[in-house]
Amino acid sequence: MKLLLIEDEPELARNITDYFSSNGFRCEWVSTLSDAKEKIGMYNYDCILLDLMLPDGDGLKALKYLKSEQKEDGVIIISAKNGLENKLEGLETGADDYLSKPFHLPELMARVQAIVRRKQFSGNNQVSFEEITINLSAHTVAVNKNTLALTRSEFNLLLYLIGNKNRVLSKNAIAEHLSGDMADLMVNHDFVYAHIKNLKKKLVDAGAGDYIKSVYGLGYKWHA
Amino acid sequence: MTKKLLDKTIRLYLVFSAAVLLFTVPVFYGILKTLHLEEAEEMLMLRLQEFREQTLPTFHTADIIVWNKWNQDVKILASEPHITLPNFGNAEYLDVVEKDMEPFRTIKAPVVIDGMPFVYFARSSLLQTDDLIGSILLVYGTAILLLLIGLALFTRTYSRKLWEPFYLQLARLESYQIDKTGPLFLPETNTEEFQRLNKAIEQLVTTNKAIFKSQQEFIENAAHELQTPLAVIQTKMDNLIQTETLTGTTAASLTAIYDTLERMKHINQNLLLLSRIGCNTFSDKAQARPDLTLSEQADFLAEQAIANKVDVRYNIIEQTEVFANPYLLEVMIRNLLTNAIRYNKHGGVVRISLGNKALHISNTGKEEKLDEQRIFDRFAKDSTSISGNGLGLAIVKQIVDRHGWSIAYSYENDKTHHFVVHFQ
């Protein structure tokens, strides 16, 4: 997997690169609009992470350039601008997704994977891990061909954990992922525990391995 | 007690006029009365002089009886020794025609007829002069009264016209809200003072608007600038917890940092939202359905409620339509509901009902009334609560104000905190 990161904050770029590299991505990083255009013109990427406020101009110009070159690379805008109008403008210009800063790295990973999946396997949308098969279009999960009855939250949680396998996911990151827009209003994270417990039980009962590990009360990890 | 400007002017005017009237009428009466008395005395003196000069030289004691018989007003009486000089007096005599007593001015003077002392007596009726004074006073009073009424009416009408620009300015100012866009239209006027007032107000408003705008921008910029550092810290943390050699103690510290970071993120996001509402970013409105918003939030709410061991009960939820910005309506409902859960107690209850163009949300919790004056202020949260960022109700209030709705808080006897939003 090849990823282009267009971001002018070096520390944030390093953090993103670290996380994605250890999950098997090849990351390239540029910090200016001109460098970004050069890279976009020369190579193809599975996904481009695009910051909007760049030192030499508006990041949307890179997106427009990409579209004018008829390229199909997936684009996720990562920006500190979190107004609805910014999101709409980004999506209308042709971005596939929009993630406001600050975000959790596992969240960014899940979004990147969703786009890569959409671009690469249009139609047959499946994620498998050992005996577990997740059908993304039908929203079903099967363990050794036995379909599991999961709630929407449990389904999202499973996909999130598998997408970030062998990574420790903080309870905060999981809670935010599950509450989506409502994350600001979370009263506490206890509901994460309940969902993890239920998912774990359903998987084990269906004959799957016990992959979900708790990490010192800090979070959870899908242990492959 | 405050009174209207026009009433005040007229009141003062009337009091002054009444005082002048009350004071001048008796004085005027007194002067007239004295003048007429002097007039009567002058006339009596004149008659006396006339009598002395023309009648007396040929007058004899024998004529006295005839004289007294035919003269009503001038009589010759027996001598009174103490009268040595002409001397005036008042007396009342019966009027034969009118059959009542009438006031007269009298004069008595010593005269000598045929070498014998007598008293000359003459009288002059004061009735006519009294009537005259009465009539004059009546005319005077009526004229003054008419003048007063006329002037009062005139002043009232004229003052009203004069002060009209002022009242318009006042009305415009009263309905003006600095945080809502749009210039302040002040009435044109050719009165110098009002023109100055207009100028001063316009300057004040312009300055305030600029300050308000820069303040809003500052909040928004500050919040924006914080997003990137927050992102750096958070992603750094996301990587840090991948360390293989993590121990229980470091994990506990990391959890604390994560939670604190999350609070910072929420404060920041809420500040952004507040400043955006302040800048009128969410001005498009449409017909919206609070009942649908409630049902959309139900799942999330149920999850949060279970985690907090709170029971959420929906009472009557009527289909309701309001004219609102859909996003803000959602934010308002979410904030109120999550507050009701957040500030609840274990095993507590949240009751929600919607109907009659009002949304009622009540919750159990701290058994003490909250400070009504402060709950809608920014960062006015109760110091004892750890979660929450003190901006939720400020946002709710802003949204309510933006839509011209109203919100009220009360603490009911059954130990519940009650919030009601009236969509009108």
Coordinates of N, CA, C and O in Angstrom, one line a residue, chain B residues 123-222:
Chain B
R123 N -74.0 107.5 51.1 CA -73.6 106.1 51.0 C -73.5 105.7 49.5 O -74.2 106.4 48.7
S124 N -72.7 104.7 49.2 CA -72.6 104.3 47.8 C -72.6 102.8 47.8 O -71.8 102.1 48.6
S125 N -73.4 102.3 47.0 CA -73.6 100.8 46.9 C -72.3 100.1 46.4 O -71.7 100.6 45.4
L126 N -71.9 99.1 47.1 CA -70.7 98.3 46.7 C -71.1 97.1 45.8 O -70.3 96.4 45.3
L127 N -72.4 96.9 45.8 CA -72.9 95.7 45.1 C -72.5 95.7 43.6 O -71.9 94.7 43.2
Q128 N -72.6 96.8 43.0 CA -72.3 96.9 41.6 C -70.8 96.6 41.4 O -70.4 95.8 40.5
T129 N -70.0 97.1 42.3 CA -68.5 96.9 42.1 C -68.2 95.4 42.4 O -67.4 94.8 41.7
D130 N -68.9 94.8 43.4 CA -68.7 93.4 43.7 C -69.0 92.6 42.5 O -68.2 91.7 42.1
D131 N -70.2 92.9 41.9 CA -70.5 92.1 40.7 C -69.5 92.3 39.6 O -69.1 91.3 38.9
L132 N -69.0 93.5 39.5 CA -68.1 93.8 38.5 C -66.8 93.0 38.7 O -66.3 92.4 37.8
I133 N -66.3 93.0 39.9 CA -65.1 92.2 40.3 C -65.3 90.8 39.9 O -64.5 90.1 39.3
G134 N -66.5 90.2 40.3 CA -66.8 88.8 40.0 C -66.7 88.6 38.5 O -66.0 87.6 38.1
S135 N -67.3 89.5 37.8 CA -67.4 89.2 36.3 C -66.0 89.3 35.7 O -65.6 88.4 34.9
I136 N -65.2 90.3 36.2 CA -63.8 90.4 35.7 C -63.0 89.2 36.0 O -62.3 88.6 35.1
L137 N -63.1 88.7 37.3 CA -62.4 87.5 37.7 C -62.8 86.3 36.8 O -61.9 85.5 36.5
L138 N -64.1 86.2 36.6 CA -64.6 85.1 35.8 C -63.9 85.1 34.4 O -63.4 84.1 33.9
V139 N -64.0 86.3 33.8 CA -63.4 86.4 32.4 C -61.9 86.1 32.5 O -61.4 85.3 31.7
Y140 N -61.3 86.7 33.5 CA -59.8 86.5 33.6 C -59.5 85.0 33.8 O -58.7 84.4 33.1
G141 N -60.3 84.4 34.8 CA -60.0 82.9 35.0 C -60.2 82.1 33.8 O -59.4 81.2 33.4
T142 N -61.4 82.3 33.1 CA -61.7 81.5 31.9 C -60.6 81.7 30.9 O -60.1 80.7 30.3
A143 N -60.2 83.0 30.7 CA -59.1 83.2 29.7 C -57.9 82.4 30.0 O -57.3 81.8 29.2
I144 N -57.5 82.5 31.3 CA -56.2 81.9 31.7 C -56.4 80.4 31.5 O -55.4 79.7 31.1
L145 N -57.5 79.8 31.9 CA -57.7 78.4 31.9 C -57.7 77.9 30.4 O -57.0 76.9 30.1
L146 N -58.3 78.7 29.5 CA -58.3 78.3 28.1 C -56.8 78.4 27.6 O -56.4 77.5 26.9
L147 N -56.1 79.4 28.0 CA -54.7 79.5 27.6 C -53.9 78.3 28.1 O -53.2 77.7 27.3
L148 N -54.2 77.9 29.3 CA -53.5 76.8 29.9 C -53.7 75.5 29.1 O -52.8 74.8 28.7
I149 N -55.0 75.2 28.9 CA -55.4 74.0 28.2 C -54.8 74.0 26.8 O -54.2 73.1 26.3
G150 N -54.9 75.2 26.2 CA -54.4 75.3 24.8 C -52.9 75.1 24.8 O -52.4 74.3 23.9
L151 N -52.2 75.7 25.7 CA -50.8 75.6 25.7 C -50.4 74.2 26.0 O -49.4 73.6 25.4
A152 N -51.1 73.5 27.0 CA -50.8 72.1 27.3 C -50.9 71.2 26.1 O -50.0 70.4 25.8
L153 N -52.0 71.4 25.4 CA -52.3 70.6 24.2 C -51.2 70.9 23.1 O -50.7 70.0 22.6
F154 N -51.0 72.1 23.0 CA -50.0 72.6 22.0 C -48.6 72.0 22.3 O -48.0 71.4 21.4
T155 N -48.2 72.1 23.6 CA -46.9 71.6 24.0 C -46.8 70.1 23.8 O -45.8 69.6 23.3
R156 N -47.9 69.5 24.1 CA -47.9 68.0 24.0 C -47.7 67.6 22.6 O -46.9 66.8 22.3
T157 N -48.5 68.2 21.7 CA -48.4 67.8 20.3 C -47.0 68.2 19.7 O -46.4 67.4 19.1
Y158 N -46.7 69.4 20.1 CA -45.4 69.9 19.5 C -44.2 69.1 20.1 O -43.3 68.7 19.3
S159 N -44.3 68.9 21.4 CA -43.2 68.1 22.0 C -43.1 66.7 21.4 O -42.0 66.2 21.1
R160 N -44.3 66.2 21.2 CA -44.3 64.8 20.6 C -43.6 64.8 19.3 O -42.7 64.0 19.0
K161 N -43.9 65.8 18.5 CA -43.3 65.9 17.2 C -41.8 66.2 17.3 O -40.9 65.6 16.6
L162 N -41.4 67.0 18.3 CA -40.1 67.4 18.5 C -39.2 66.2 19.0 O -38.1 66.0 18.5
W163 N -39.8 65.4 19.8 CA -39.1 64.3 20.4 C -39.2 63.0 19.5 O -38.7 62.0 19.9
E164 N -39.9 63.1 18.5 CA -40.2 61.9 17.6 C -38.9 61.2 17.2 O -38.8 59.9 17.4
P165 N -37.9 61.9 16.7 CA -36.7 61.2 16.4 C -36.0 60.4 17.5 O -35.5 59.3 17.4
F166 N -36.2 61.1 18.7 CA -35.6 60.5 19.9 C -36.3 59.1 20.2 O -35.7 58.1 20.5
Y167 N -37.6 59.2 20.1 CA -38.4 57.9 20.4 C -38.1 56.8 19.4 O -38.0 55.7 19.7
L168 N -37.9 57.2 18.1 CA -37.5 56.3 17.1 C -36.1 55.7 17.4 O -35.9 54.5 17.3
Q169 N -35.2 56.6 17.8 CA -33.8 56.1 18.1 C -33.9 55.1 19.2 O -33.3 54.0 19.2
L170 N -34.7 55.4 20.2 CA -34.9 54.5 21.4 C -35.4 53.2 21.0 O -34.9 52.1 21.4
A171 N -36.4 53.2 20.1 CA -37.0 51.9 19.7 C -36.0 51.1 18.9 O -35.9 49.9 19.1
R172 N -35.3 51.7 18.0 CA -34.3 51.0 17.2 C -33.2 50.4 18.1 O -32.8 49.3 17.9
L173 N -32.8 51.2 19.1 CA -31.7 50.7 20.0 C -32.2 49.6 20.8 O -31.5 48.6 21.1
E174 N -33.5 49.7 21.3 CA -34.0 48.6 22.1 C -34.1 47.3 21.4 O -33.8 46.2 22.0
S175 N -34.3 47.3 20.1 CA -34.5 46.1 19.3 C -33.2 45.6 18.7 O -33.1 44.6 18.0
Y176 N -32.1 46.4 18.9 CA -30.9 46.1 18.3 C -30.0 45.1 19.1 O -29.9 45.2 20.3
Q177 N -29.5 44.1 18.4 CA -28.6 43.2 19.0 C -27.2 43.2 18.3 O -27.1 43.0 17.1
I178 N -26.2 43.5 19.1 CA -24.9 43.8 18.5 C -24.4 42.6 17.8 O -23.6 42.7 16.9
D179 N -24.7 41.4 18.3 CA -24.1 40.2 17.7 C -24.9 39.7 16.5 O -24.5 38.7 15.9
K180 N -25.9 40.4 16.1 CA -26.6 40.0 14.9 C -26.2 41.0 13.8 O -26.1 42.2 14.1
T181 N -26.0 40.5 12.7 CA -25.5 41.4 11.6 C -26.5 42.4 11.1 O -27.7 42.3 11.5
G182 N -26.1 43.3 10.3 CA -27.1 44.3 9.8 C -26.8 45.6 10.5 O -26.6 45.7 11.7
P183 N -26.8 46.7 9.7 CA -26.5 48.0 10.3 C -27.7 48.5 11.1 O -28.9 48.1 10.9
L184 N -27.5 49.5 11.9 CA -28.5 50.1 12.7 C -29.0 51.4 12.0 O -28.3 52.3 11.8
F185 N -30.3 51.3 11.6 CA -30.8 52.5 10.8 C -31.4 53.5 11.8 O -32.4 53.2 12.4
L186 N -30.8 54.6 11.9 CA -31.3 55.6 12.8 C -32.1 56.7 12.0 O -31.8 56.9 10.8
P187 N -33.1 57.3 12.6 CA -34.0 58.2 11.9 C -33.3 59.5 11.5 O -32.5 60.0 12.2
E188 N -33.6 60.0 10.3 CA -33.1 61.3 9.8 C -33.7 62.3 10.7 O -34.9 62.3 11.1
T189 N -32.9 63.4 11.0 CA -33.5 64.4 11.8 C -32.7 65.7 11.5 O -31.6 65.7 11.1
N190 N -33.5 66.9 11.7 CA -32.8 68.1 11.5 C -32.5 68.9 12.8 O -32.2 70.0 12.8
T191 N -32.7 68.2 13.9 CA -32.4 68.7 15.2 C -30.9 68.4 15.5 O -30.5 67.3 15.4
E192 N -30.2 69.5 15.8 CA -28.8 69.3 16.0 C -28.4 68.2 17.0 O -27.6 67.4 16.8
E193 N -29.1 68.3 18.2 CA -28.8 67.4 19.3 C -29.1 66.0 18.9 O -28.3 65.1 19.2
F194 N -30.2 65.8 18.2 CA -30.5 64.4 17.8 C -29.5 63.9 16.7 O -29.1 62.7 16.7
Q195 N -29.1 64.8 15.9 CA -28.0 64.4 14.9 C -26.8 64.0 15.6 O -26.1 63.0 15.3
R196 N -26.4 64.7 16.7 CA -25.2 64.4 17.4 C -25.4 63.0 18.1 O -24.5 62.2 18.1
L197 N -26.6 62.8 18.7 CA -26.9 61.6 19.3 C -26.8 60.4 18.3 O -26.2 59.4 18.6
N198 N -27.4 60.6 17.1 CA -27.3 59.6 16.1 C -25.8 59.3 15.8 O -25.5 58.1 15.7
K199 N -25.0 60.3 15.6 CA -23.6 60.1 15.3 C -22.9 59.3 16.4 O -22.2 58.4 16.2
A200 N -23.2 59.7 17.7 CA -22.6 59.1 18.8 C -23.0 57.6 18.9 O -22.1 56.7 19.1
I201 N -24.3 57.3 18.7 CA -24.7 56.0 18.7 C -24.1 55.1 17.6 O -23.6 54.0 17.9
E202 N -24.1 55.7 16.4 CA -23.5 55.0 15.3 C -22.1 54.6 15.6 O -21.6 53.5 15.3
Q203 N -21.4 55.6 16.1 CA -20.0 55.3 16.4 C -19.8 54.2 17.4 O -19.0 53.3 17.2
L204 N -20.6 54.3 18.5 CA -20.6 53.3 19.5 C -20.9 51.9 19.0 O -20.2 51.0 19.3
V205 N -21.9 51.9 18.2 CA -22.3 50.6 17.6 C -21.2 50.0 16.7 O -20.8 48.8 16.8
T206 N -20.7 50.9 15.9 CA -19.6 50.4 14.9 C -18.4 49.9 15.7 O -17.9 48.8 15.4
T207 N -18.0 50.7 16.7 CA -16.8 50.2 17.5 C -17.1 48.9 18.2 O -16.3 48.0 18.2
N208 N -18.3 48.8 18.8 CA -18.7 47.6 19.5 C -18.8 46.4 18.6 O -18.4 45.3 18.9
K209 N -19.3 46.6 17.4 CA -19.4 45.6 16.4 C -18.0 45.1 16.0 O -17.8 43.9 16.0
A210 N -17.1 46.0 15.8 CA -15.8 45.6 15.5 C -15.1 44.8 16.6 O -14.5 43.8 16.3
I211 N -15.3 45.3 17.8 CA -14.7 44.6 19.0 C -15.3 43.2 19.1 O -14.6 42.2 19.2
F212 N -16.7 43.1 18.9 CA -17.4 41.9 19.0 C -16.8 40.9 17.9 O -16.5 39.7 18.2
K213 N -16.7 41.4 16.7 CA -16.3 40.6 15.6 C -14.8 40.1 15.9 O -14.6 38.9 15.7
S214 N -14.0 41.0 16.3 CA -12.6 40.6 16.5 C -12.5 39.6 17.6 O -11.7 38.7 17.6
Q215 N -13.4 39.8 18.6 CA -13.4 38.8 19.7 C -13.8 37.4 19.2 O -13.2 36.4 19.6
Q216 N -14.8 37.4 18.4 CA -15.3 36.1 17.9 C -14.2 35.5 17.0 O -14.0 34.3 17.1
E217 N -13.6 36.3 16.2 CA -12.5 35.8 15.4 C -11.4 35.3 16.2 O -10.8 34.3 15.9
F218 N -11.1 36.0 17.3 CA -10.0 35.6 18.1 C -10.3 34.2 18.7 O -9.4 33.3 18.7
I219 N -11.5 34.1 19.2 CA -11.9 32.8 19.8 C -11.7 31.7 18.7 O -11.1 30.6 19.0
E220 N -12.3 32.0 17.6 CA -12.2 31.0 16.5 C -10.8 30.6 16.1 O -10.4 29.5 16.0
N221 N -10.0 31.7 15.9 CA -8.6 31.5 15.5 C -7.8 30.7 16.6 O -7.1 29.8 16.3
A222 N -8.1 31.1 17.9 CA -7.3 30.4 19.0 C -7.7 29.0 19.0 O -6.9 28.1 19.1

